[in-house]
Coordinates of C-alpha atoms in Angstrom, one line a residue:
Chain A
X22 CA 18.1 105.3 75.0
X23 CA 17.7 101.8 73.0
X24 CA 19.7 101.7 70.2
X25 CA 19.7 98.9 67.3
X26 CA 21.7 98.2 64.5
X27 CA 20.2 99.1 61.5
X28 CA 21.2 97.8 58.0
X29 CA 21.0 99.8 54.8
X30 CA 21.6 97.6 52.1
X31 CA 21.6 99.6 49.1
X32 CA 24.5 101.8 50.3
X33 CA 27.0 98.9 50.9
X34 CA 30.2 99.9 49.2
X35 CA 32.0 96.6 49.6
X36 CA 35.1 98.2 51.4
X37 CA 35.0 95.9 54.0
X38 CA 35.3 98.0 56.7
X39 CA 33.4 96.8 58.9
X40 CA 35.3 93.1 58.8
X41 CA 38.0 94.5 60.0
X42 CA 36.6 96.8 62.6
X43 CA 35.5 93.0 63.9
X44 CA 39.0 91.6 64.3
X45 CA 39.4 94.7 66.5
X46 CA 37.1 93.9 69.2
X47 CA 37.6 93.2 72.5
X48 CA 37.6 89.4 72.9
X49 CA 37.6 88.7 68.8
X50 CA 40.5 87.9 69.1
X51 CA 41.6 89.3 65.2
X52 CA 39.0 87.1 63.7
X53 CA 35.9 88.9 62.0
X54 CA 32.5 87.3 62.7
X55 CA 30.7 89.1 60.1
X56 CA 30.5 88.9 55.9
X57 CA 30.2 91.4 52.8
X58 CA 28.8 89.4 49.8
X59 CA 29.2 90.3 46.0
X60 CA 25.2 90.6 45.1
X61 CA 26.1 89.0 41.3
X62 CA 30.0 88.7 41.4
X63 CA 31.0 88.0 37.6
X64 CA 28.7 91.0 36.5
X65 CA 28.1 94.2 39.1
X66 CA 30.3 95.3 41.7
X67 CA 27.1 95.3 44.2
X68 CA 28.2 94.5 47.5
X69 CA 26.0 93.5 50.6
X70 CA 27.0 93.2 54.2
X71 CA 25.3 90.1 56.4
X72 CA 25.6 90.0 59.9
X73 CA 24.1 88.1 63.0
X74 CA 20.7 89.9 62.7
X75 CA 20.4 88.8 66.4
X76 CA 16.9 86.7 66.2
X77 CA 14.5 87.4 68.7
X78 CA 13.8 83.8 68.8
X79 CA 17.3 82.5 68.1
X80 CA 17.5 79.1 66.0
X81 CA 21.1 78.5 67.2
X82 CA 19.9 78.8 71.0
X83 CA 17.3 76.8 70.6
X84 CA 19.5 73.6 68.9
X85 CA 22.2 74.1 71.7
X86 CA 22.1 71.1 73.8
X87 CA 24.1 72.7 76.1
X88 CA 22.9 76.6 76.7
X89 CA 25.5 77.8 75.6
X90 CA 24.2 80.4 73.9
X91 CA 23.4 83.2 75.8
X92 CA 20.2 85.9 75.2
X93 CA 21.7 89.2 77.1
X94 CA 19.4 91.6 78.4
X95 CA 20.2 93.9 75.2
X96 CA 18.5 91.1 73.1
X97 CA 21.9 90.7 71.7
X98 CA 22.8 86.9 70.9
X99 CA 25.9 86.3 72.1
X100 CA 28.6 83.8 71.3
X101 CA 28.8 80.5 73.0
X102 CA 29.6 80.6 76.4
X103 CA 33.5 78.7 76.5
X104 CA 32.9 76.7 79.9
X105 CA 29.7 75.3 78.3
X106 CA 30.1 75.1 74.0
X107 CA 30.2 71.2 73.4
X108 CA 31.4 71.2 70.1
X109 CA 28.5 69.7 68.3
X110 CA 28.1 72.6 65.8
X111 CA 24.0 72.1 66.0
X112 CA 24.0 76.0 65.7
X113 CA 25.6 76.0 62.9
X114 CA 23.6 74.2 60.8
X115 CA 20.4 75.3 62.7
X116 CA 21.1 79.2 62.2
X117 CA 19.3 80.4 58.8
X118 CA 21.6 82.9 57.9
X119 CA 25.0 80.7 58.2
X120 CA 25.9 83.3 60.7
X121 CA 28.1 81.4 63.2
X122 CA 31.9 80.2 62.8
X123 CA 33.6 77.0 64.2
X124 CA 36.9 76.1 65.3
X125 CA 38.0 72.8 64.9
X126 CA 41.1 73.6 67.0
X127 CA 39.4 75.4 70.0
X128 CA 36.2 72.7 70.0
X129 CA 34.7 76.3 70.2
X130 CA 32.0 78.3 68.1
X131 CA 32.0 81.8 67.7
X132 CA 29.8 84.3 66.5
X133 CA 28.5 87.8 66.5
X134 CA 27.8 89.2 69.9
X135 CA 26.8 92.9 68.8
X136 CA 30.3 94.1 70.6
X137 CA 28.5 93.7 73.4
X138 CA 31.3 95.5 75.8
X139 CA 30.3 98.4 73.7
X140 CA 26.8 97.9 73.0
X141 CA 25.8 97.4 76.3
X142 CA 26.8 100.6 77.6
X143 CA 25.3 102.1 74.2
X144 CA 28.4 102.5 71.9
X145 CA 27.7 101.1 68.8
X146 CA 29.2 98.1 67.5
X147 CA 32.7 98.3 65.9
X148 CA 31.2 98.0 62.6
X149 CA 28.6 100.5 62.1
X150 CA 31.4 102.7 64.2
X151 CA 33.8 102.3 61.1
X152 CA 31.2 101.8 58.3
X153 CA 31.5 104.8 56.0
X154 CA 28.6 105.1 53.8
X155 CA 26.1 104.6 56.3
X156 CA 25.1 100.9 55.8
X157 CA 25.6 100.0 59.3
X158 CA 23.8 102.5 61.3
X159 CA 23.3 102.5 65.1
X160 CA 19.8 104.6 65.9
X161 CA 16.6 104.6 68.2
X162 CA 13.7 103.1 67.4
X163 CA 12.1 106.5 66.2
X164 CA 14.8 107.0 63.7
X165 CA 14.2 103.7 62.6
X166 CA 11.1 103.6 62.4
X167 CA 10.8 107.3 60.4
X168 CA 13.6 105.3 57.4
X169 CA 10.7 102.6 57.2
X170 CA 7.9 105.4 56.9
X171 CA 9.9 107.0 54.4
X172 CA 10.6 103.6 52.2
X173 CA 6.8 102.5 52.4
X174 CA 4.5 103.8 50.2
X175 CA 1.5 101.7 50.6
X176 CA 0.1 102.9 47.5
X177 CA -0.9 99.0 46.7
X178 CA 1.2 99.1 43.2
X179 CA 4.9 98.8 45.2
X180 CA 5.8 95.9 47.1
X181 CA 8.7 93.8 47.9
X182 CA 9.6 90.9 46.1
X183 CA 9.1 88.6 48.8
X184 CA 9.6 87.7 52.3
X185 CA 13.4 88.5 53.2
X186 CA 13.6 87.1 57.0
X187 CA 12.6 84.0 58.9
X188 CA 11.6 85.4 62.1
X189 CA 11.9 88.9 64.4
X190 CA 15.3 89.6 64.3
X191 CA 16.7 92.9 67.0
X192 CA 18.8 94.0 64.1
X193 CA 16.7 95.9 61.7
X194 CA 17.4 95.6 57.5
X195 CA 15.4 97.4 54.7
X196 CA 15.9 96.4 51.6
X197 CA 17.4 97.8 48.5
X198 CA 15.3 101.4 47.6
X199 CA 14.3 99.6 44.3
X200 CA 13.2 96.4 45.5
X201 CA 10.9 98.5 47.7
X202 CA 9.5 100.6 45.3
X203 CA 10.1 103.8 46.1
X204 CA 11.8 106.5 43.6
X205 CA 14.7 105.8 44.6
X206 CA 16.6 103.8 41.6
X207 CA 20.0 104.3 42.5
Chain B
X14 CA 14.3 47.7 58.3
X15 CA 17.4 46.5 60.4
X16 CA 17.6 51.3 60.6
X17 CA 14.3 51.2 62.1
X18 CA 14.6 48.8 64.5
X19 CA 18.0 50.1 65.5
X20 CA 16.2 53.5 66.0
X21 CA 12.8 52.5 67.9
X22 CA 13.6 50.1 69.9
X23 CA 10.8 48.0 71.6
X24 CA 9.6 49.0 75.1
X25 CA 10.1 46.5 77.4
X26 CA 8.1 47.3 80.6
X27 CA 10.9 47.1 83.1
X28 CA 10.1 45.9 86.8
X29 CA 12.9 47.8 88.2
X30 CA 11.9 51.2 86.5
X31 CA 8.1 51.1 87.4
X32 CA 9.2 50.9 91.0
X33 CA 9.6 54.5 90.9
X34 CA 7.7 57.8 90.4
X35 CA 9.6 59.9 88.5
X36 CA 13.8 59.3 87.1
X37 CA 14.7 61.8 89.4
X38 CA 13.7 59.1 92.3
X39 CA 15.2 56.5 90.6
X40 CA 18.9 58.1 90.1
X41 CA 18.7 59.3 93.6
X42 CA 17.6 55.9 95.3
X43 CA 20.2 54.1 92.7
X44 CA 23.0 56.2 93.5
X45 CA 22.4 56.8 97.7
X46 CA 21.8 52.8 97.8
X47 CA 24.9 52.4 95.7
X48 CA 27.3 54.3 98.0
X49 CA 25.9 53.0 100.6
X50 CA 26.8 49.7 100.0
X51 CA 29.9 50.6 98.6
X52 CA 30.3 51.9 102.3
X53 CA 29.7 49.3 103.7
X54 CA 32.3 47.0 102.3
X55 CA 34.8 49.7 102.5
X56 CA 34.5 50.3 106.0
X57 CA 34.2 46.9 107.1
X58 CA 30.8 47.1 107.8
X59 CA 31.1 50.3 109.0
X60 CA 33.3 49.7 111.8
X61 CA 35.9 52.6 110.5
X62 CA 33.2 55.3 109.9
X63 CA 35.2 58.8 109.9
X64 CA 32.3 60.9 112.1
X65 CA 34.7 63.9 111.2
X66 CA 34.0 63.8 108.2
X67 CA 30.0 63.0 108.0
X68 CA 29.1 66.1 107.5
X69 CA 30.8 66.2 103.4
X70 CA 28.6 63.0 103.7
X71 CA 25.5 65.4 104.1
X72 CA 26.3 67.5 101.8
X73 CA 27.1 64.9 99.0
X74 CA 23.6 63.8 99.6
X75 CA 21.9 67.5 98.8
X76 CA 24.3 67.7 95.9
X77 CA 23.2 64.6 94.5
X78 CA 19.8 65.9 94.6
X79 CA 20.7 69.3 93.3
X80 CA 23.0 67.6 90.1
X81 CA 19.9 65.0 89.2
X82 CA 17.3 68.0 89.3
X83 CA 19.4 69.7 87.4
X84 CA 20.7 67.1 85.0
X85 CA 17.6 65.5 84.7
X86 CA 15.6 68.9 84.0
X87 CA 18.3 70.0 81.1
X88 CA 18.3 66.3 80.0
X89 CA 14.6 66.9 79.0
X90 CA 15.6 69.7 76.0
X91 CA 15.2 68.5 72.7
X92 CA 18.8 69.0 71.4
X93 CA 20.5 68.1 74.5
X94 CA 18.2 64.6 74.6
X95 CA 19.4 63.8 71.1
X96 CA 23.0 64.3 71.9
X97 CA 22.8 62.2 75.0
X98 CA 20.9 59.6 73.9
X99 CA 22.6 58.9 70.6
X100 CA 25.7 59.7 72.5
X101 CA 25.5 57.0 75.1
X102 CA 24.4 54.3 72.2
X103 CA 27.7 55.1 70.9
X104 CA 29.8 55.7 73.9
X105 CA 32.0 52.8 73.0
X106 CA 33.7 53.3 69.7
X107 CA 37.2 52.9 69.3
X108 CA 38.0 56.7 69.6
X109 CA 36.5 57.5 72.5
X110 CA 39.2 57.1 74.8
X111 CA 41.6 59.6 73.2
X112 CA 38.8 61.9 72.8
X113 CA 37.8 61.6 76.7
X114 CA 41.4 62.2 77.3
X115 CA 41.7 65.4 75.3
X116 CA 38.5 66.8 76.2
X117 CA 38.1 65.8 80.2
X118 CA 42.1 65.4 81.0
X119 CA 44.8 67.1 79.2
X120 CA 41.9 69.8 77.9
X121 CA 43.8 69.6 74.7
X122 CA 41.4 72.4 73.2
X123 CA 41.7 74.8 76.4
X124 CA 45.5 74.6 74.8
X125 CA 44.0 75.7 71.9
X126 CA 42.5 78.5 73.1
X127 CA 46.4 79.9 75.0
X128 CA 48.9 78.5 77.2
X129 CA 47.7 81.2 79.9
X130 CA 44.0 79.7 80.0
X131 CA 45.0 76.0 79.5
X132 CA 47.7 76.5 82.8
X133 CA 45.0 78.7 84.9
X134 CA 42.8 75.8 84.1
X135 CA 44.5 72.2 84.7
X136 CA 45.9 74.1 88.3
X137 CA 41.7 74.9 88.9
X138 CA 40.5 71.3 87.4
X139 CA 43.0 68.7 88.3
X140 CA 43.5 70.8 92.0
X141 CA 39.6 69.9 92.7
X142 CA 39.9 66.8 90.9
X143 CA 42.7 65.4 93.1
X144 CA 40.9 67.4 96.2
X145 CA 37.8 65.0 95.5
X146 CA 39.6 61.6 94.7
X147 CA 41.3 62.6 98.1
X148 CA 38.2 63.5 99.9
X149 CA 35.6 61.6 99.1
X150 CA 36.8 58.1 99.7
X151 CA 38.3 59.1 103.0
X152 CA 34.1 60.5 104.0
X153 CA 32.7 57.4 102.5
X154 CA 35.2 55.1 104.1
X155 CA 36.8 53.8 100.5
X156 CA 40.0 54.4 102.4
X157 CA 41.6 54.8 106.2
X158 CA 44.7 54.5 107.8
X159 CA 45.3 51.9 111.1
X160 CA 48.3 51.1 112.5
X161 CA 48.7 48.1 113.6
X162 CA 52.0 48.3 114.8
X163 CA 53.7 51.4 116.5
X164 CA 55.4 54.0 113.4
X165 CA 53.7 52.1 110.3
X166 CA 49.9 53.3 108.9
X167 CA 48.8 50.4 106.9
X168 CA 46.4 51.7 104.0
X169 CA 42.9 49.9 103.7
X170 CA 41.0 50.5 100.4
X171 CA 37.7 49.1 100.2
X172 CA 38.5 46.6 103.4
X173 CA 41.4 45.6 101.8
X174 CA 45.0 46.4 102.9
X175 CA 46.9 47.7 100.1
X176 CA 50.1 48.8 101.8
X177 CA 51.9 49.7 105.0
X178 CA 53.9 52.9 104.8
X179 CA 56.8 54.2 107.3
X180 CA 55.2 57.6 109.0
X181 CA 57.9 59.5 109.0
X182 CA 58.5 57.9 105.3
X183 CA 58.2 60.4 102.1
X184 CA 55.0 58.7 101.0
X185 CA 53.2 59.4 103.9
X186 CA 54.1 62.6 103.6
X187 CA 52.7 62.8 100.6
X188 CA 49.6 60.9 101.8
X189 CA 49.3 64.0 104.6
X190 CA 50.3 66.6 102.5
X191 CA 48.1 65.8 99.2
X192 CA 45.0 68.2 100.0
X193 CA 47.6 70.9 100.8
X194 CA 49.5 70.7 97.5
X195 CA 45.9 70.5 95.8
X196 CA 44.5 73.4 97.8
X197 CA 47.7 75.4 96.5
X198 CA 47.1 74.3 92.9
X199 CA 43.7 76.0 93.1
X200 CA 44.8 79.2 94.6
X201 CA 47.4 79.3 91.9
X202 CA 44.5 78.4 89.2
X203 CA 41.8 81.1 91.0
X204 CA 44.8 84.1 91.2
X205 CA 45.2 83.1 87.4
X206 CA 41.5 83.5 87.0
X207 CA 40.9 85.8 88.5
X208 CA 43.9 88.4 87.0
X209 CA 42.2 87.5 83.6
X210 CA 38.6 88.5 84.6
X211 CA 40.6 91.6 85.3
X212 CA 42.2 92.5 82.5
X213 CA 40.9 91.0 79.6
X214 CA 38.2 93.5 78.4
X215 CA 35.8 90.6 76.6
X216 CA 35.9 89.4 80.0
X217 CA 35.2 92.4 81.6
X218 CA 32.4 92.9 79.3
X219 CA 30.1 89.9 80.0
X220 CA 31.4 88.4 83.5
X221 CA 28.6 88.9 86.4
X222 CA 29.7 88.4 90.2
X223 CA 27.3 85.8 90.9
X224 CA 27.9 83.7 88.0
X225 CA 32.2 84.1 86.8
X226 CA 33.6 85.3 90.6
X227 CA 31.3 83.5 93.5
X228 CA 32.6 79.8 92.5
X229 CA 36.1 81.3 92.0
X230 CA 35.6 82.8 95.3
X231 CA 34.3 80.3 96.9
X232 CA 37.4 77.7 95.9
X233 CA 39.7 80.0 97.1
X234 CA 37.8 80.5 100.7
X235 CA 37.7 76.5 100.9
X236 CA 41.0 76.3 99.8
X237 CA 42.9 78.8 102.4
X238 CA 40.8 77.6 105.2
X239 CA 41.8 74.3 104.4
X240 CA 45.7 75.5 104.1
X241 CA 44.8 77.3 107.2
X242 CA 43.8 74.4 109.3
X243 CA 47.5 72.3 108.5
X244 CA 48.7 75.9 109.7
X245 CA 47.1 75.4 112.5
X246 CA 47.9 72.4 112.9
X247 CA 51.7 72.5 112.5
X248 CA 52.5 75.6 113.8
X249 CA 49.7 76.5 116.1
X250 CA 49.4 73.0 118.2
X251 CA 45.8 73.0 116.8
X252 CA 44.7 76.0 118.2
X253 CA 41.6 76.9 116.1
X254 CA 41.3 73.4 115.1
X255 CA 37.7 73.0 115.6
X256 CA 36.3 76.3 114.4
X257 CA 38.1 76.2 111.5
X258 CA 37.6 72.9 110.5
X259 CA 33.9 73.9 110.8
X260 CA 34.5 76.2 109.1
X261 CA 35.9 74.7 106.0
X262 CA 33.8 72.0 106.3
X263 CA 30.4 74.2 106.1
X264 CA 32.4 76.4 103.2
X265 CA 32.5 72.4 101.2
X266 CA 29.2 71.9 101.7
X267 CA 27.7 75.5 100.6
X268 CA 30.1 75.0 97.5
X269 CA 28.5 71.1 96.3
X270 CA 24.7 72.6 96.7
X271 CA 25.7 75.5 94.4
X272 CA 27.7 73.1 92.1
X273 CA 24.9 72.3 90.0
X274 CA 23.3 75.2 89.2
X275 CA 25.9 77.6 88.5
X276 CA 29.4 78.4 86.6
X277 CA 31.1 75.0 88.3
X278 CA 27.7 72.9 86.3
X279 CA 29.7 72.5 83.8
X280 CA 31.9 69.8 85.6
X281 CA 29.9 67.4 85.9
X282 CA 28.4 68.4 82.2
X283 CA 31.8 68.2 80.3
X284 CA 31.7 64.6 79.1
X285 CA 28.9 65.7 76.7
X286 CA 31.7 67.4 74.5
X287 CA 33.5 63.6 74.0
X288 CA 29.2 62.3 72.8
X289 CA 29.4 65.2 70.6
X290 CA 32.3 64.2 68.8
X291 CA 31.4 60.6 68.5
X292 CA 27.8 61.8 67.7
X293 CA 29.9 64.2 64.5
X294 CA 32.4 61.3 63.6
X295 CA 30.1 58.6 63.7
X296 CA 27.5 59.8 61.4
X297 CA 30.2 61.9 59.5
X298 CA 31.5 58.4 58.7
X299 CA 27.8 56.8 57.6
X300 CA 27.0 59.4 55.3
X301 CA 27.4 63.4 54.4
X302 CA 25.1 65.7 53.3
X303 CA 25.4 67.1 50.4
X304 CA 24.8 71.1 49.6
X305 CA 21.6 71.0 47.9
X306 CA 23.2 74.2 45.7
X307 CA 26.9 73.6 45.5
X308 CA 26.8 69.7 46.2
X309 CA 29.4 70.0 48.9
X310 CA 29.5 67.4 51.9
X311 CA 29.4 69.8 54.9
X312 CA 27.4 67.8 58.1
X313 CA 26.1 64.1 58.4
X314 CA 23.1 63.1 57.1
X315 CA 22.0 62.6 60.6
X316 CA 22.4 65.7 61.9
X317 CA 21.3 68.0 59.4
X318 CA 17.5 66.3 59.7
X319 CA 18.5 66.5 63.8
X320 CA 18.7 69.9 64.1
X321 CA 15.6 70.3 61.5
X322 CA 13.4 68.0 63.7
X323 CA 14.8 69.8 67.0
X324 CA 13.4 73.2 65.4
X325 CA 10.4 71.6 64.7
X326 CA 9.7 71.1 68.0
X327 CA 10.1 74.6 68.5
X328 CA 8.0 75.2 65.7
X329 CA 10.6 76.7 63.7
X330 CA 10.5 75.7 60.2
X331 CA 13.2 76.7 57.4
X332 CA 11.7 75.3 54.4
X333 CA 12.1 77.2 51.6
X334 CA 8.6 75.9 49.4
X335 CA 9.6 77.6 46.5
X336 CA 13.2 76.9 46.2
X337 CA 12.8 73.2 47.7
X338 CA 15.1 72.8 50.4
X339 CA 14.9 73.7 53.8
X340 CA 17.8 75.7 54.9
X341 CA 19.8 73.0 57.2
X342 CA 20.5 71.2 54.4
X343 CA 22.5 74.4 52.5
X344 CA 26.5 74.8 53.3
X345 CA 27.2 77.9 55.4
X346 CA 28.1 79.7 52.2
X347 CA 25.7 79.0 50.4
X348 CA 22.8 79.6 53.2
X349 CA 24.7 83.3 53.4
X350 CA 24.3 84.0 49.8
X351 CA 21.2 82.5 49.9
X352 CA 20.2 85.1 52.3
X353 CA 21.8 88.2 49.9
X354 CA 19.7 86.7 47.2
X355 CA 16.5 87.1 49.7
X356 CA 17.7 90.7 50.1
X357 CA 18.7 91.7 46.4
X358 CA 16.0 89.4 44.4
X359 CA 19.4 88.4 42.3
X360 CA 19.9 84.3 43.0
X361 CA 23.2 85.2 43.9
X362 CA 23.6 81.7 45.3
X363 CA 23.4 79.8 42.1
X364 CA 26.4 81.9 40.7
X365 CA 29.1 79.2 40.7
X366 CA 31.8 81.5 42.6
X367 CA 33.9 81.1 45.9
X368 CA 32.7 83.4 48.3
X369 CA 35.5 86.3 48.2
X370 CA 37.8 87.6 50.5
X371 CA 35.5 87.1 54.1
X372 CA 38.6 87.2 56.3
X373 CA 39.2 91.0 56.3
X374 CA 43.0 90.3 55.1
X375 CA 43.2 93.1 52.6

């Protein structure tokens, strides 16, 4: 059965688990490709995670001149393809979430590619394997799809503040329970 | 002005241009007409044709058409058009012969990357490399051996004699020998290969047969039958010289029509890494662009309003109408917590901090 990675904001502890669950994957090669972000650093201790959120129509693809950037069956985005990455760092500046890493050294960019030895055989990603308060889930599409019933009231007083992504992405977010409106505060 | 004129230049109809239909007819008719000629004076108008050999020259022809389908067809893509137009404009700065030497000879960056992948790879590359400097001028006649006198082979290179070696002498030996010691090269480069495709578990994860193994398969089958017909040869009294040598022959050919669309594409693609880095450098040096939150310098000025105008023509558009920028002109950090402020509704990308602790070291 499909699976997706599915992100829980809200419950993001800041342990950085799931950084370090990166470095551990096959072909990482010890270097996380993901980020956990301090929401309002000086005040809260409100951490959220941000990952590749795997575009259906990927920005970074699409500025490649050298398709390098592979789409893999899963929908996953994968990193650039060594024999073909040219160095130009167009993705990087092209992506609208800062996802993807260069190296200078290797002429090489690097990036989230959903685990994909795992993924692709269904085992979820090394960090919603590790994460342990549930911000990083791995679930069908009708467990997804029952979280979003369950966040949206549509009683016309509750909405989101605003628009949160730039395109269809394969990884699914919702939002902070407040932000949404629902009851729950915290 | 002098910018704008530097960046739309004038069309001049040209005569020679309009004699064709399409580029892909004027590459080919350019580049069959040019070795042709070249041909011509090499083999003294072709009085030292190697017929042996014509049928690599058949096969050169259908690659050629294959590599400017193909080049010409990914030449065409936005991003990649950019990079080689503004690439060739500045193809002679004063750089770009270290860079073409680290990217396209010593693969400086395939160091980089581990001494195990760099060795697998200059075995692989320079072992087809040397295979094709040997080859191809000895099908198209760029170079033959006579002997004009009994025990001495006196080089010609393009009609010219260059040198008259001893036969039994060690540098015709090396002359005979120089496909075999390339063909080993390769097998040593593929073995290398093709242990890592085994092992290494990223590898394992993504490789497919048809796109990592059949090229690496196919160099090694070209180069043991080639190994196999000095065997032959030497050991044999050329036994099995004709069938294999078909063999081998047909195993070339089969192995330049696939060049261009496959995993080997990206040999005759490479040089595109050494534009990219004059593309970076040069308008790195012009000017930077500035973080329109943190006022950092991260990317030229150039290619920041590239990579927008490239998504444009995918009609992808990042600006951000209430926050005024669009989002290639934000530093990577700051276009992340740009993003957390999207999720939270907290502009957590105005808060002047350093992004903490990203590089899960504790």
């Amino acid at each position: 059965m499909k699976k997706r990675l599915y992100i829980e904001l809200e419950n993001c502890i800041g342990c950085r688990s799931c950084l370090a669950a990166c470095t551990q994957c096959g072909g990482h090669e010890q270097r996380n490709r993901n980020y956990v972000y301090d929401v309002n650093p000086h005040v809260s201790r409100q951490t959220m995670p941000l990952m590749c959120l795997h575009c259906e129509n990927p920005a970074c693809a699409r500025s490649c001149p050298a398709q390098a950037i592979q789409i893999h069956e899963t929908g996953a985005v994968l990193s650039a393809l060594v024999e073909k990455c040219i160095g130009c760092q167009n993705c990087t500046i092209a992506c609208p979430y800062g996802i993807p890493k260069f190296d200078e050294e290797e002429n090489l960019m690097y990036k989230c590619d959903l685990c994909i030895d795992r993924t692709k055989d269904g085992i979820p990603p090394m960090c919603a394997s590790v994460c342990p308060s549930n911000t990083l889930q791995w679930l069908t599409e009708e467990e997804i799809e029952r979280k979003q019933q369950q966040y949206d009231l549509d009683n016309g007083k509750w909405v989101t503040s605003m628009p949160y992504l730039e395109g269809a992405t394969n990884v699914k977010v919702n939002l902070p329970g407040i932000l949404q409106g629902t009851e729950k505060l915290f | 002005m002098a910018e704008t004129a530097l960046r739309k230049p004038v069309k001049v109809a040209h005569s020679y241009n309009g004699a064709f239909a399409s580029k892909f007819a004027k590459s080919m008719f350019t580049t069959v007409t040019l070795l042709v000629i070249l041909s011509f004076i090499g083999t003294r108008m072709f009085t030292h044709v190697d017929l042996n050999l014509y049928g690599y020259m058949v096969g050169t022809f259908v690659f050629l058409g294959g590599f400017f389908y193909r080049f010409i067809a990914w030449g065409e893509r936005p991003p990649t058009k950019i990079i080689i137009t503004k690439g060739i404009k500045l193809m002679f700065r004063k750089s770009t012969p270290k860079t073409s030497v680290e990217h396209l000879a010593t693969y400086k960056f395939i160091w980089n990357r581990g001494i195990y992948r760099w060795t697998q790879h200059v075995m692989l590359g320079w072992g087809c490399i040397l295979s094709c400097l040997v080859t191809f001028p000895l099908v198209f006649g760029w170079m033959y051996f006579t002997m004009d006198e009994g025990g001495y082979y006196t080089v010609v290179a393009m009609g010219v004699n260059v040198m008259t070696v001893d036969a039994d002498g060690i540098i015709a030996f090396f002359f005979y020998n120089a496909l075999n010691f390339t063909a080993i090269m390769v097998i040593i480069g593929v073995c290398m290969a093709l242990y890592r495709r085994l092992k290494n578990m990223q590898a394992r994860a993504e490789q497919k047969f048809m796109y990592d193994f059949l090229p690496l398969y196919l160099l090694l089958f070209i180069s043991i039958t080639g190994l196999i017909l000095t065997f032959m040869n030497v050991f044999l009294h050329g036994a099995g010289h004709y069938a294999m040598s078909m063999i081998h022959q047909y195993s070339v050919v089969v192995t330049l029509i696939y060049l261009p669309f496959g995993k080997l594409a990206h040999i005759p693609f490479r040089p595109l890494s050494v534009f990219a880095r004059n593309y970076r450098e040069h308008y790195g040096e012009q000017s930077m662009k500035k973080c329109k939150v943190c006022g950092d310098e991260f990317v030229s000025t150039e290619q920041s309003q590239d990579v927008i105008n490239v998504l444009g023509t995918n009609e992808m558009d990042f600006t951000m109408e209430k926050d005024g920028f669009n989002l290639a002109e934000l530093c990577l950090p700051c276009r992340r917590k740009y993003r957390i402020a999207r999720f939270s509704g907290f502009a957590t990308h105005e808060v002047k901090t350093k992004e903490a602790n990203q590089n899960a070291k504790g």
